[in-house]
Amino acid sequence: MFTILKKPVLVLFISLFVFVFTSCGDDDPVTPQEEHFEAIGTVVYDATGAEVVRILRGVTSDTLFAKVGILSDHYNVKFLDEDEKVVNPPTDDETTMGIDITDTNLLAFEQDELGAFEFHLEGKAVGITTIEIKILHNGHSDYRSGLIPVKIDN
């Protein structure tokens, strides 16, 4: 009789073990998904507030300019939403701006505040390269502007 009772207890224990250790994955349908900043374009303004670059869905005919050995004026970055309206960058602490430079032998960038949506350019040598502006969320890229040409001269 004792053997007959052990079998259901053993089945119940195994079922409980499987349920507890396999049912709790990373996909939690109860927790809301994180909000990500949605952009389809980027607008860059110079220190006077004049628009100097507009890139929409990775396409631009504009060019940024830099001088060898001279730090540029301040550039501010805003974005285009799905209605192509200019919107301010996200302000939460988890979102920052990153810039990739195609040829770092020609160009460098600086920021007054690391990760802020602003930058300065400084030419290292005469030539043409490109930059790509990114919105970083917790270290991964939520948005990439596409390549923006930068012409560096003396």
CSV table of C-alpha atoms in Angstrom, one decimal, residues 52-149:
chain,number,residue,atom,x,y,z
A,52,VAL,CA,22.8,72.5,-41.7
A,53,VAL,CA,21.9,68.8,-42.3
A,54,ARG,CA,18.7,67.0,-42.8
A,55,ILE,CA,18.8,63.3,-43.4
A,56,LEU,CA,15.6,61.4,-43.9
A,57,ARG,CA,15.5,57.6,-44.1
A,58,GLY,CA,19.2,57.5,-44.6
A,59,VAL,CA,19.2,59.9,-47.6
A,60,THR,CA,20.8,63.4,-47.6
A,61,SER,CA,22.3,65.8,-50.1
A,62,ASP,CA,23.8,67.9,-47.2
A,63,THR,CA,27.4,68.0,-46.0
A,64,LEU,CA,29.0,69.0,-42.7
A,65,PHE,CA,32.3,70.8,-42.8
A,66,ALA,CA,35.3,70.7,-40.5
A,67,LYS,CA,38.7,72.4,-40.4
A,68,VAL,CA,42.0,70.6,-39.7
A,69,GLY,CA,43.1,71.3,-36.1
A,70,ILE,CA,40.1,73.6,-35.3
A,71,LEU,CA,37.2,72.5,-33.1
A,72,SER,CA,34.0,73.4,-34.8
A,73,ASP,CA,31.2,75.4,-33.3
A,74,HIS,CA,28.5,73.5,-31.4
A,75,TYR,CA,26.1,71.3,-33.4
A,76,ASN,CA,22.7,70.3,-31.9
A,77,VAL,CA,20.8,67.2,-33.0
A,78,LYS,CA,17.1,66.7,-33.3
A,79,PHE,CA,15.1,64.0,-35.0
A,80,LEU,CA,12.2,63.6,-37.4
A,81,ASP,CA,9.2,61.6,-36.3
A,82,GLU,CA,7.1,59.4,-38.6
A,83,ASP,CA,5.2,62.5,-39.7
A,84,GLU,CA,8.5,64.2,-40.6
A,85,LYS,CA,8.0,66.7,-37.9
A,86,VAL,CA,11.1,67.9,-36.0
A,87,VAL,CA,11.1,66.5,-32.4
A,88,ASN,CA,13.5,66.9,-29.5
A,89,PRO,CA,15.8,64.0,-28.6
A,90,PRO,CA,14.7,61.6,-25.8
A,91,THR,CA,15.5,62.9,-22.3
A,92,ASP,CA,15.5,59.8,-20.2
A,93,ASP,CA,18.7,58.7,-18.5
A,94,GLU,CA,18.9,55.4,-20.4
A,95,THR,CA,19.1,57.1,-23.9
A,96,THR,CA,22.3,58.7,-25.3
A,97,MET,CA,23.7,59.8,-28.6
A,98,GLY,CA,26.6,58.0,-30.3
A,99,ILE,CA,28.5,59.0,-33.4
A,100,ASP,CA,30.4,56.6,-35.7
A,101,ILE,CA,33.1,58.1,-37.9
A,102,THR,CA,34.0,56.2,-41.0
A,103,ASP,CA,37.6,57.4,-41.2
A,104,THR,CA,38.9,58.4,-37.8
A,105,ASN,CA,42.3,59.3,-39.4
A,106,LEU,CA,40.5,62.3,-40.9
A,107,LEU,CA,38.0,63.4,-38.3
A,108,ALA,CA,37.3,63.4,-34.5
A,109,PHE,CA,34.3,64.6,-32.5
A,110,GLU,CA,33.9,65.9,-29.0
A,111,GLN,CA,30.9,66.4,-26.7
A,112,ASP,CA,30.5,68.9,-23.9
A,113,GLU,CA,28.5,66.3,-22.1
A,114,LEU,CA,29.1,62.7,-22.9
A,115,GLY,CA,26.1,61.1,-24.6
A,116,ALA,CA,24.2,64.4,-25.0
A,117,PHE,CA,22.6,65.2,-28.3
A,118,GLU,CA,25.2,67.7,-29.4
A,119,PHE,CA,28.8,67.6,-30.7
A,120,HIS,CA,31.8,69.4,-32.1
A,121,LEU,CA,33.9,68.2,-35.1
A,122,GLU,CA,37.6,68.6,-35.5
A,123,GLY,CA,39.5,67.7,-38.7
A,124,LYS,CA,42.7,65.7,-38.4
A,125,ALA,CA,43.6,65.8,-42.1
A,126,VAL,CA,42.2,67.1,-45.4
A,127,GLY,CA,39.7,64.7,-47.0
A,128,ILE,CA,36.1,63.5,-47.0
A,129,THR,CA,34.5,61.0,-44.6
A,130,THR,CA,31.1,60.3,-43.2
A,131,ILE,CA,29.5,60.2,-39.8
A,132,GLU,CA,26.5,58.3,-38.6
A,133,ILE,CA,24.4,59.6,-35.6
A,134,LYS,CA,22.9,56.9,-33.4
A,135,ILE,CA,20.3,56.9,-30.6
A,136,LEU,CA,21.6,54.5,-28.0
A,137,HIS,CA,19.3,52.9,-25.5
A,138,ASN,CA,21.0,50.9,-22.7
A,139,GLY,CA,24.0,50.6,-24.9
A,140,HIS,CA,22.3,49.2,-28.1
A,141,SER,CA,21.4,51.2,-31.1
A,142,ASP,CA,17.7,52.1,-31.5
A,143,TYR,CA,18.2,54.3,-34.5
A,144,ARG,CA,20.9,55.1,-37.0
A,145,SER,CA,20.8,58.2,-39.2
A,146,GLY,CA,22.5,56.9,-42.2
A,147,LEU,CA,25.8,58.3,-43.5
A,148,ILE,CA,26.3,62.1,-43.4
A,149,PRO,CA,29.2,63.4,-45.5
